[in-house]
Coordinates of C-alpha atoms in Angstrom, one line a residue:
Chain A
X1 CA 137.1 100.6 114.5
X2 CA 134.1 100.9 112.2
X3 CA 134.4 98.1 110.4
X4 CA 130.3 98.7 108.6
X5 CA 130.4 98.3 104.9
X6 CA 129.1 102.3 103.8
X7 CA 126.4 101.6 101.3
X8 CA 127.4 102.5 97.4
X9 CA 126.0 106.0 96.6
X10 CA 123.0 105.5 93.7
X11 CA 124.5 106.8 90.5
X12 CA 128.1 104.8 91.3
X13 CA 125.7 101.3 91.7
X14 CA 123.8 102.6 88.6
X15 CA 127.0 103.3 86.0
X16 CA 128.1 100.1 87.6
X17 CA 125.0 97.9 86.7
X18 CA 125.2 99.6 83.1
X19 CA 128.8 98.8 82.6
X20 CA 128.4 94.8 83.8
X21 CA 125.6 94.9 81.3
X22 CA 127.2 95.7 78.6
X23 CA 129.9 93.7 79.1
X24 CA 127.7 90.7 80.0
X25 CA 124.8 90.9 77.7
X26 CA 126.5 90.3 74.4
X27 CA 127.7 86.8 76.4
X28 CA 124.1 86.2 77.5
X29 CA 123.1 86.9 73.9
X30 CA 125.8 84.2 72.7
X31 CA 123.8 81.8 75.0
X32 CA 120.7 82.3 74.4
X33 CA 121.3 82.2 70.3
X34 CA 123.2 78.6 70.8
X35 CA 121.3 76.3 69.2
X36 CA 122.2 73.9 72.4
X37 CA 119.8 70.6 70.4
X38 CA 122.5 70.5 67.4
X39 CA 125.5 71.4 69.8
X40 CA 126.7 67.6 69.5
X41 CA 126.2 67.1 66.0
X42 CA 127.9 70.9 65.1
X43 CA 130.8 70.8 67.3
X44 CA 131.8 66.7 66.0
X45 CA 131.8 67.4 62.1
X46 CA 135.2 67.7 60.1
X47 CA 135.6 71.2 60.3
X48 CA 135.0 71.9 63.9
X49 CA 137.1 68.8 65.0
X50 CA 140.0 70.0 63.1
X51 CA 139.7 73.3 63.7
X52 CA 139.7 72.3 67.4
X53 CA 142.4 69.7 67.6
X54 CA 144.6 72.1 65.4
X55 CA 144.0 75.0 67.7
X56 CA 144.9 72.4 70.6
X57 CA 148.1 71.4 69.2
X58 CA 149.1 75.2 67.9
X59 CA 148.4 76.8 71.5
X60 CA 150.3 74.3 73.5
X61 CA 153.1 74.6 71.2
X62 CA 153.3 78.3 71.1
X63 CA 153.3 78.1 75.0
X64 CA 155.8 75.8 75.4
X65 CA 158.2 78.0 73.3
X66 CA 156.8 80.5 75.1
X67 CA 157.9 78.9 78.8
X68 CA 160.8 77.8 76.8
X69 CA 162.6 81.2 76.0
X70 CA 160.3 83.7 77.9
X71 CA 161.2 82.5 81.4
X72 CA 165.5 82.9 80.9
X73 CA 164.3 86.4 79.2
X74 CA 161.6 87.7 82.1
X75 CA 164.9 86.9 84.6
X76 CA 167.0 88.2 82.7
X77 CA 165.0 91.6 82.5
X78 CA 164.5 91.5 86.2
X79 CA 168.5 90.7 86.9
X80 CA 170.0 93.2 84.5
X81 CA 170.9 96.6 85.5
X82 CA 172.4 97.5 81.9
X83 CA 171.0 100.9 80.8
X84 CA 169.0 99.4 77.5
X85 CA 167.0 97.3 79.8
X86 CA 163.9 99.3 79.9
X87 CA 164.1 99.4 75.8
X88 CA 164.5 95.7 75.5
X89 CA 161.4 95.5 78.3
X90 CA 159.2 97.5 76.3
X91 CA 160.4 96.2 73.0
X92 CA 159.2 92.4 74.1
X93 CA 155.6 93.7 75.6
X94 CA 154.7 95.6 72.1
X95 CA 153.1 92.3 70.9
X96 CA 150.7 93.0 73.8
X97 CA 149.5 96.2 72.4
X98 CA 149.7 95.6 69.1
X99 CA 147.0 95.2 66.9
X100 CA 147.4 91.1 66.3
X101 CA 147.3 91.9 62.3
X102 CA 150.4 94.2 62.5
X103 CA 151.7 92.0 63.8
X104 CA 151.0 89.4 61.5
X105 CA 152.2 91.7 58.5
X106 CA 155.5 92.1 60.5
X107 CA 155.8 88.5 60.9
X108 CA 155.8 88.2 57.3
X109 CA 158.1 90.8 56.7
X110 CA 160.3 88.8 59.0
X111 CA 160.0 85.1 57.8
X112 CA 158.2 84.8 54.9
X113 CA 159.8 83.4 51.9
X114 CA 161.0 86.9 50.7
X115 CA 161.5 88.4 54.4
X116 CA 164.2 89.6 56.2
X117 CA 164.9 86.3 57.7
X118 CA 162.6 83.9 55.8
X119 CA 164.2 84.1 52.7
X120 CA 167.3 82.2 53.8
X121 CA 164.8 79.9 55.4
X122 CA 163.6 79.4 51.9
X123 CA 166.1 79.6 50.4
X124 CA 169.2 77.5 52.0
X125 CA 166.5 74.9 53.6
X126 CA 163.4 74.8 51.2
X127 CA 161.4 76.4 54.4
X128 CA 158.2 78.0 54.0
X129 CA 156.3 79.7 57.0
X130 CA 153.5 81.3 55.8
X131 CA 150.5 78.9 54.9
X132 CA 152.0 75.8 57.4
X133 CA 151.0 75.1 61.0
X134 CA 154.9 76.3 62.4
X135 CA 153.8 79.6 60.5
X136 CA 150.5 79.4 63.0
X137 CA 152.4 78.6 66.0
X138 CA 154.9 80.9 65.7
X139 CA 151.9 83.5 65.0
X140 CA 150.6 82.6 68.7
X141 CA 154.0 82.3 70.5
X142 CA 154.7 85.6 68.8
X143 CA 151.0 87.3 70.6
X144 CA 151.4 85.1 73.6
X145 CA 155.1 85.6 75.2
X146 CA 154.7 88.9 76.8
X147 CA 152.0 87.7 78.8
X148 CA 154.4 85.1 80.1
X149 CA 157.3 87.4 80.0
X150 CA 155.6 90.4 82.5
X151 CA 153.9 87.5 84.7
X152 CA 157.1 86.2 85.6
X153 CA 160.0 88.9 85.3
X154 CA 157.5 91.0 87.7
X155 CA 157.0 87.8 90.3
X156 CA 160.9 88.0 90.0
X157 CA 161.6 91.4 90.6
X158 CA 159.2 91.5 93.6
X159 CA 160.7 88.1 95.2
X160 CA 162.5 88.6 98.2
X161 CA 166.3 88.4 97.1
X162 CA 167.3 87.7 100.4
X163 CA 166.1 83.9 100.5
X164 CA 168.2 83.6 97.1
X165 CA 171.1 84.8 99.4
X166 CA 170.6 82.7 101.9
X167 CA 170.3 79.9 99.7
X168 CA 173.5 80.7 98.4
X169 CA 175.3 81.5 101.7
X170 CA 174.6 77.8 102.6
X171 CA 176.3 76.5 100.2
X172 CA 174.0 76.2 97.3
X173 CA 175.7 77.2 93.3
X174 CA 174.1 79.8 91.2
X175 CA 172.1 76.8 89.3
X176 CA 170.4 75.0 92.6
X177 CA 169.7 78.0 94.0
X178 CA 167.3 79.2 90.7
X179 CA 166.1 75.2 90.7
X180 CA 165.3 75.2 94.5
X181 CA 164.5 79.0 95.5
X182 CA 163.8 81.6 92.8
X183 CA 161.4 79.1 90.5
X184 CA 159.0 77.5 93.6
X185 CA 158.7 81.0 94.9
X186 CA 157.4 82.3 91.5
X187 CA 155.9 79.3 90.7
X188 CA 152.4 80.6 91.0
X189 CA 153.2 83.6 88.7
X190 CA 154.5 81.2 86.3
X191 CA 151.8 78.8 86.2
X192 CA 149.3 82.1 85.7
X193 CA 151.8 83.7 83.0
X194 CA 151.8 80.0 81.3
X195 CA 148.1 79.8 81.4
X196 CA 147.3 83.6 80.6
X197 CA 149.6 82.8 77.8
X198 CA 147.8 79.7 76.5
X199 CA 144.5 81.3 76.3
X200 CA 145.8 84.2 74.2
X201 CA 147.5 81.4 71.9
X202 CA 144.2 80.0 71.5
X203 CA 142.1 82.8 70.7
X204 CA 144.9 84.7 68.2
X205 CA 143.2 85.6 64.6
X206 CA 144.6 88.7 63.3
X207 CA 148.1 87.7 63.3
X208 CA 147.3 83.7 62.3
X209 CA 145.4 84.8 59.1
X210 CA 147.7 87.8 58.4
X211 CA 150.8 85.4 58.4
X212 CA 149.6 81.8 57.9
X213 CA 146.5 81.9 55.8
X214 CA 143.2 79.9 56.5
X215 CA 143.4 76.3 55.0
X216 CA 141.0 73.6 56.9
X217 CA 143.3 71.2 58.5
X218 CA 146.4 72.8 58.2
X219 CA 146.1 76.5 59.4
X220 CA 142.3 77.3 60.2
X221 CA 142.1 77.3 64.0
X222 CA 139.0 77.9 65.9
X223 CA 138.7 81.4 65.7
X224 CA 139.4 81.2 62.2
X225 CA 136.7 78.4 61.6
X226 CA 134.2 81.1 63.5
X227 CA 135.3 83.9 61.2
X228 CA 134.6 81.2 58.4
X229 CA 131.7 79.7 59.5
X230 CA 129.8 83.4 60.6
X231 CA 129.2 83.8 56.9
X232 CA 127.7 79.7 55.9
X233 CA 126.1 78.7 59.2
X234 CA 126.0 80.6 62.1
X235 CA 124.8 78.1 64.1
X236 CA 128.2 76.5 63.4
X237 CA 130.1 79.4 64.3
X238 CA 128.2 80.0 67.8
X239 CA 128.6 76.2 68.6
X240 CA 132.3 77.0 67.9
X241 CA 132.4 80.5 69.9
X242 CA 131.1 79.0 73.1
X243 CA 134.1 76.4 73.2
X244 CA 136.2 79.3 72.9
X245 CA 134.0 81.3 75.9
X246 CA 134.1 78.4 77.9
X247 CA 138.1 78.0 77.5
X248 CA 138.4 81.5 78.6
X249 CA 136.3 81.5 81.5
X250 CA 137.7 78.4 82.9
X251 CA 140.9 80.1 82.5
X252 CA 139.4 83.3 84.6
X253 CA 138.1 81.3 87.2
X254 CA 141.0 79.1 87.5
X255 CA 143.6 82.1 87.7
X256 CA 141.5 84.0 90.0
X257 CA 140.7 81.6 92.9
X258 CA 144.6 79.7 92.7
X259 CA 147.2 82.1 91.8
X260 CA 146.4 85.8 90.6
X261 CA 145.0 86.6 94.7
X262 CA 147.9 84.5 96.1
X263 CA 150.3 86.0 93.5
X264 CA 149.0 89.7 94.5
X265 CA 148.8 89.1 98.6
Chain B
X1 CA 144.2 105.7 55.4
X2 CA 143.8 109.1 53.8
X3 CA 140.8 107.4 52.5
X4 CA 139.0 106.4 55.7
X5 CA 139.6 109.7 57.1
X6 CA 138.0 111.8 53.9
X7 CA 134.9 109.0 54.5
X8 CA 134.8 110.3 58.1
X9 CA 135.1 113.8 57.4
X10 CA 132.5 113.3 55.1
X11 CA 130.1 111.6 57.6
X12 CA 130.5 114.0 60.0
X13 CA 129.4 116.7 57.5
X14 CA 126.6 115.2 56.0
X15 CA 125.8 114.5 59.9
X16 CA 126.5 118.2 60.4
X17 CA 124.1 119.1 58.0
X18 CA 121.3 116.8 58.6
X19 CA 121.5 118.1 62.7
X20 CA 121.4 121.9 61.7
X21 CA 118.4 120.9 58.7
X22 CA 116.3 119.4 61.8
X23 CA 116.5 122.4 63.9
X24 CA 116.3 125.3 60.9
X25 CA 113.3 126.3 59.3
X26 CA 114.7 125.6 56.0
X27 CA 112.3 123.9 53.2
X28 CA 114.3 121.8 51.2
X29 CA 114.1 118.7 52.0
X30 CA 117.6 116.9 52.3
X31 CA 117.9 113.2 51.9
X32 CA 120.4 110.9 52.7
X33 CA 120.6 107.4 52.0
X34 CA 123.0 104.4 53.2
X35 CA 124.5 102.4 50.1
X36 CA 125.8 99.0 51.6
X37 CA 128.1 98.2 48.4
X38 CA 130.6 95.0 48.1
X39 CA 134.2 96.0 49.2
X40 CA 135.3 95.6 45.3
X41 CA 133.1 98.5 44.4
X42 CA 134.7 101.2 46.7
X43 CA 137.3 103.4 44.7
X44 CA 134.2 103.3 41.5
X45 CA 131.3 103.9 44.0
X46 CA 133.0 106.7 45.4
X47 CA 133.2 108.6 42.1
X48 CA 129.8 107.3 41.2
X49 CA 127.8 108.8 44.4
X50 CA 129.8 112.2 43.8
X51 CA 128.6 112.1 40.1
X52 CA 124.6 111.5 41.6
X53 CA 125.2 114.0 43.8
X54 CA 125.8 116.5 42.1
X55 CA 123.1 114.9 39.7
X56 CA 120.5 114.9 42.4
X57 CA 121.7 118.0 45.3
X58 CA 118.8 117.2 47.7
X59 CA 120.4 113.4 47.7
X60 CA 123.6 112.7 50.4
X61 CA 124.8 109.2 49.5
X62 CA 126.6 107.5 52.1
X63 CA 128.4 104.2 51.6
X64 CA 129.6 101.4 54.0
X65 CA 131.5 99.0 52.3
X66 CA 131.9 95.2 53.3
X67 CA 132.2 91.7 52.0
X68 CA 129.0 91.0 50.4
X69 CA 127.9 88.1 52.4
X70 CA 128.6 90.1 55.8
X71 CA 125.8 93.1 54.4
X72 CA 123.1 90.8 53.3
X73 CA 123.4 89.4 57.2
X74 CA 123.4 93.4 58.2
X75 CA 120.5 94.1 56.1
X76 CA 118.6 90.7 57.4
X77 CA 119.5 92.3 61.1
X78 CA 117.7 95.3 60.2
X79 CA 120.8 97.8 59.5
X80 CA 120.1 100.9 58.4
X81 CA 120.9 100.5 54.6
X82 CA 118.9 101.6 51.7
X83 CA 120.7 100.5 48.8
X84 CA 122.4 97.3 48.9
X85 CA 125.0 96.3 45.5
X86 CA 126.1 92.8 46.0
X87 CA 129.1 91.6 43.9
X88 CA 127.8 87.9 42.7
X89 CA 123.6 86.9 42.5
X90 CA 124.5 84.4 46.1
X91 CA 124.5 87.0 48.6
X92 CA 121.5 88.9 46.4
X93 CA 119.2 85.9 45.8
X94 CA 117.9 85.0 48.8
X95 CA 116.9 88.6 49.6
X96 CA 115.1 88.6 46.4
X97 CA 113.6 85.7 47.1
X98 CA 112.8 86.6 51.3
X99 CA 111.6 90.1 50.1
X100 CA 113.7 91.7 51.8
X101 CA 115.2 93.6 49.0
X102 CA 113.2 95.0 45.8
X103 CA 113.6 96.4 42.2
X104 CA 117.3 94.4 41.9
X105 CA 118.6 95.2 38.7
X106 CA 122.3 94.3 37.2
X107 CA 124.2 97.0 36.6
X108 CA 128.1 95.8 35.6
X109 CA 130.3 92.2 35.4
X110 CA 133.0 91.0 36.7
X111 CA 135.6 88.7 35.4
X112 CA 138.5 86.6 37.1
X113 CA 142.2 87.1 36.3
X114 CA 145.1 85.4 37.8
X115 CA 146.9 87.5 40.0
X116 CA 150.8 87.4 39.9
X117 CA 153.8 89.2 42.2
X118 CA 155.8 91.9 39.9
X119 CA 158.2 89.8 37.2
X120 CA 156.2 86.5 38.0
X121 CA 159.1 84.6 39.4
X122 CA 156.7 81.6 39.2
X123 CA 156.3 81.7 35.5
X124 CA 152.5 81.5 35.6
X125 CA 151.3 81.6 31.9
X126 CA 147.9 80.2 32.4
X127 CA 145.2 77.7 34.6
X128 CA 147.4 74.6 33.6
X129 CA 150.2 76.1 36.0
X130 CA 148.0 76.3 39.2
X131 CA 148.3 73.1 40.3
X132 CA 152.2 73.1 40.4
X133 CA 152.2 76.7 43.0
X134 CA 151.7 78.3 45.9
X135 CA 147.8 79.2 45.3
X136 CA 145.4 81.7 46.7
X137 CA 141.7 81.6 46.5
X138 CA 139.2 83.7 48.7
X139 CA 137.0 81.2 50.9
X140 CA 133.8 79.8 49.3
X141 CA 131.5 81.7 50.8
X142 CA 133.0 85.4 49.0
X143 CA 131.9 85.8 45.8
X144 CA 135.4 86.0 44.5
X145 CA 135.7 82.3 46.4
X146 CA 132.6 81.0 44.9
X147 CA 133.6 82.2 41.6
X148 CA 137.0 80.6 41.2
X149 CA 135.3 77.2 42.2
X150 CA 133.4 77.7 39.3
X151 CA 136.2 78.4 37.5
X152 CA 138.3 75.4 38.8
X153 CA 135.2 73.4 38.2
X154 CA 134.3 75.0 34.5
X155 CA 138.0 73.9 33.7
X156 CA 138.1 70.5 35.7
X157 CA 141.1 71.6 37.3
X158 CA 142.2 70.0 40.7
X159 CA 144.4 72.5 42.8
X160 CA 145.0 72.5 46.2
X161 CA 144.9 76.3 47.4
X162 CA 148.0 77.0 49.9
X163 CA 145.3 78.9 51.7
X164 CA 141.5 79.9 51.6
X165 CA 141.7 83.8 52.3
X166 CA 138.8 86.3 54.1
X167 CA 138.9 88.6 50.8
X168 CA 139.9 89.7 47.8
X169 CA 142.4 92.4 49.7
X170 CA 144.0 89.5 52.2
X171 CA 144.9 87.4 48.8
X172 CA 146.6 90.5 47.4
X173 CA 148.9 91.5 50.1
X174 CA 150.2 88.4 50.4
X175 CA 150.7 88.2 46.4
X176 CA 152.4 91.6 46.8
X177 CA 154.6 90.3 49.4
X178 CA 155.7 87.4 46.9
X179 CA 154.7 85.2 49.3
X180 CA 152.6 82.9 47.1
X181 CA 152.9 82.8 43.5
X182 CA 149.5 83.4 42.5
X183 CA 145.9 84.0 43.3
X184 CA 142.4 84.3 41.7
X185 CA 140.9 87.5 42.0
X186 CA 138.3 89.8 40.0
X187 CA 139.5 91.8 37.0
X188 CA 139.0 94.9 38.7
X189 CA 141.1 94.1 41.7
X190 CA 144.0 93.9 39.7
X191 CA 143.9 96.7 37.7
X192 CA 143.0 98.7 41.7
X193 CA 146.1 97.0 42.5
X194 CA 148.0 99.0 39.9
X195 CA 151.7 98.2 39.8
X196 CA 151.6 96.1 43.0
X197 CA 150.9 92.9 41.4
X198 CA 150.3 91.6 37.7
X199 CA 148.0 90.1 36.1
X200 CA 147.9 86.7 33.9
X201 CA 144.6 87.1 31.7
X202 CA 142.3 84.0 31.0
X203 CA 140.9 83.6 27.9
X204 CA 137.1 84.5 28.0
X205 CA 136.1 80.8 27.2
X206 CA 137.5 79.5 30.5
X207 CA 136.5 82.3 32.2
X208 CA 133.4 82.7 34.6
X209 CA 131.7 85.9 35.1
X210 CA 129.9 87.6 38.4
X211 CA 126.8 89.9 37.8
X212 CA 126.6 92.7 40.4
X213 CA 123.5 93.7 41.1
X214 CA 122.0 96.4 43.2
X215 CA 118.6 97.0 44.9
X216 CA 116.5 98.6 47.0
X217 CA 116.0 97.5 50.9
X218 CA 112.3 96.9 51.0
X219 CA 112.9 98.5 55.0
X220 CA 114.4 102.0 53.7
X221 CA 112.5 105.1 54.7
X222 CA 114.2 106.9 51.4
X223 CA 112.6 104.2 49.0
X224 CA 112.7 107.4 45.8
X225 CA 115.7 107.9 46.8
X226 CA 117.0 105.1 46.8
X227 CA 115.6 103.8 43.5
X228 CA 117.3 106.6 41.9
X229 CA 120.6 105.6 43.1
X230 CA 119.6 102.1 41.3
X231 CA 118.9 103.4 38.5
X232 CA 121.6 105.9 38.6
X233 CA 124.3 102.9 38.1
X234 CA 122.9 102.2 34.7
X235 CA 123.0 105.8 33.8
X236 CA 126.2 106.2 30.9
X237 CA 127.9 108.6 33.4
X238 CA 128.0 105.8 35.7
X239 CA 128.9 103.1 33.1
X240 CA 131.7 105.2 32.6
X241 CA 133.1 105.0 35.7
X242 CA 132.7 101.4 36.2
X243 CA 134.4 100.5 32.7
X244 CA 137.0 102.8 33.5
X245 CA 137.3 100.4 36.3
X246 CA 137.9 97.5 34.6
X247 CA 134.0 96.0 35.0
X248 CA 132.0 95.1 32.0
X249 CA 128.6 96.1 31.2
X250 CA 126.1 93.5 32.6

């Protein structure tokens, strides 16, 4: 029963403290360069507030058609037995390996006016994707589902089917048993999914400018508005940056602490 | 792609070569120098730095191309460039004016032209249709943004762009696609784009022109070299190769 800690051999702690360096120091060097006097007056003008309430109203869209259609898809993929599962599992994860901008050209392959399913969009309803805020939000919902999707249909998979059987044993139909069982158990795998998949919504660019353009007010979200800004006023695009680093880390901190060590215990 | 790769192979040659000069006994003195050239220069520039080469053997030219705005930040950071060719004066001027760049000279011009998907289903004839179609400008702060401002301006035209694009490439693949109707791009980036998109000419007295200019960075340890490479551009082989291009002379 030795339950001392053995110490960390030398070269291990060294590659270590280089590799939290470099990871860390471009952050430091984010913070150090933000001009923190003119953070106010640079984060409240035009084109930061409606780059910010724009990227606002596109994430927590994209996630809620995210929630919307990834949760029946992730059971789904953990239910089904059917031989094309794997395909169809690896098939809605690409996105997540994608590069963003491939993406984006796909999307517009696939529902812009002359695409594959965008022309009759255009052409039977006067729709128009590309250049509009839907075009955005279906941009990030397109990035941001197979976060959701893996969160949840691996949750699933892992549950214990036997309190589902129970459940049912007792009396309960197919629909209480999801409503009452299968959801609370994976509820903190959902909530992580929903917020892992908010935070990639919020910070998508290649796909966003690829597919829907950059217009102020209309489809220039916050990473956008940094890309923008880097090449005007810097100091603008690092007041801008840090809301975005701050998002993310209280995204980190939240998951970790709540739900992704409950989730993995 | 195909491109990219022959740029790579290149660098690692002329990275070869450079290693095994350091350690051998040899000589001759090879140089190479860094040209930081605006992305609308990179099929010409290509040609032209073969042409010096083989003009000048001791000289290796190596180019990293970008939007002109992004390389004057790089060469206020202190990149390793020698030669910087900026495609408009606004991304020039102020390292003119901060010193940080010397012996600029104009060596070409550059024109706007509407840009229009094959067949123009829009029926774009001229500026007087902007307004009424799906538009796409670069953002201000390119040169080919800043330019058709002054071109909307120059013609007191009010349009409202369907979007304000990175560059000059993001507003053509998007024109290619037929997703918007039209776009405001340089002369030259039409005629790169060969049969991909067309293009609606505007008549010179509405038109606005963009000087490139190159100099030297006042920082490069290659300052002969470099200069040469400056003047080189206004050599006729050179002039050539950029009116082949579709620039003007300066």
């Amino acid at each position: 029963m030795r339950t001392t800690r053995r110490a960390t051999p030398l070269p291990i702690g060294i590659l270590a403290t280089v590799g939290v360096a470099f990871l860390a120091i471009p952050l430091l060097g984010l913070l150090l360069r933000t001009p923190w006097s003119r953070l106010p007056e640079l984060l409240t003008s035009p084109v930061a507030t409606e780059a910010l309430r724009l990227s606002l109203i596109c994430s927590l869209a994209a996630t809620a058609i995210a929630v919307l259609v990834g949760v029946p898809l992730a059971w789904v993929l953990a239910q089904s037995r059917l031989p094309g599962t794997t395909a169809v599992r690896a098939l809605v994860t690409l996105p997540l390996v994608l590069p963003p901008v491939v993406g984006g050209v796909a999307l517009l392959l696939a529902f812009g006016r002359r695409g594959v399913v965008g022309q009759y969009l255009y052409d039977w309803f006067g729709v128009q994707l590309p250049f509009s805020t839907a075009g955005v939000i279906l941009a990030e919902a397109f990035v941001a589902m197979p976060f959701l999707v893996i969160t949840v249909e691996g949750a699933l998979r892992s549950a214990d089917p036997r309190y589902d059987e129970a459940a049912a044993t007792l009396g309960a139909g197919r629909w209480t048993v999801l409503r009452r069982v299968t959801l609370p158990l994976i509820a903190p795998a959902l909530i992580a999914g929903t917020v892992l998949a908010w935070a990639r919504a919020l910070g998508e660019f290649g796909a966003t400018i690829t597919f829907a353009g950059n217009l102020p007010g209309v489809t220039q979200t916050l990473p956008l508005a940094v890309y923008a800004a880097l090449d005007t006023d810097r100091d603008a695009a690092i007041a801008l940056s840090l809301v975005l680093l701050v998002a993310s880390l209280a995204v980190l901190l939240l998951l970790r602490d709540r739900y992704l060590r409950a989730s993995s215990s | 792609m195909s491109r990219a790769l022959a740029f790579g192979a290149v660098a690692v040659t002329a990275a070869a070569v450079i290693g095994s000069a350091g350690c051998s006994t040899n000589s001759t003195t090879s140089t190479t120098i860094t040209v930081g050239a605006a992305s609308s220069l990179t099929d010409v520039f290509a040609q032209i730095g073969d042409d010096f080469t083989r003009a000048n053997p001791h000289i290796t030219v190596r180019f990293t191309f970008a939007g002109s705005s992004s390389l004057a930040e790089q060469i206020v950071q202190g990149a390793p460039i020698d030669v910087f060719a900026s495609a408009g004066t606004s991304s020039m001027q102020p390292l003119i004016d901060s010193q940080a760049v010397t012996d600029a000279r104009a060596f070409a011009s550059n024109s706007l032209q509407i840009a229009v998907p094959p067949g123009n289903p829009a029926g774009v004839t001229g500026l007087a249709d902007l307004p009424g179609v799906t538009l796409l400008v670069c953002q201000e702060q390119v040169p080919c943004g800043g330019a058709a401002q002054r071109l909307f301006e120059k013609n007191s035209l009010s349009v409202s762009p369907a979007s304000l694009e990175p560059d000059v490439r993001s507003v053509l693949t998007k024109i290619e696609a037929d997703e918007a109707d039209a776009g405001i791009v340089y002369v030259t980036d039409v005629r790169a784009a060969g049969d991909s998109v067309m293009g609606i000419s505007i008549p010179d007295d509405q038109n606005v022109a963009t000087l490139l200019q190159a100099a030297v960075v006042t920082d490069s340890a290659h300052r002969d070299a470099a200069l040469a490479f400056v003047s080189f551009l206004n050599s006729p082989d050179a002039q050539a190769r950029l009116a082949a291009a579709g620039f003007a002379a300066p």
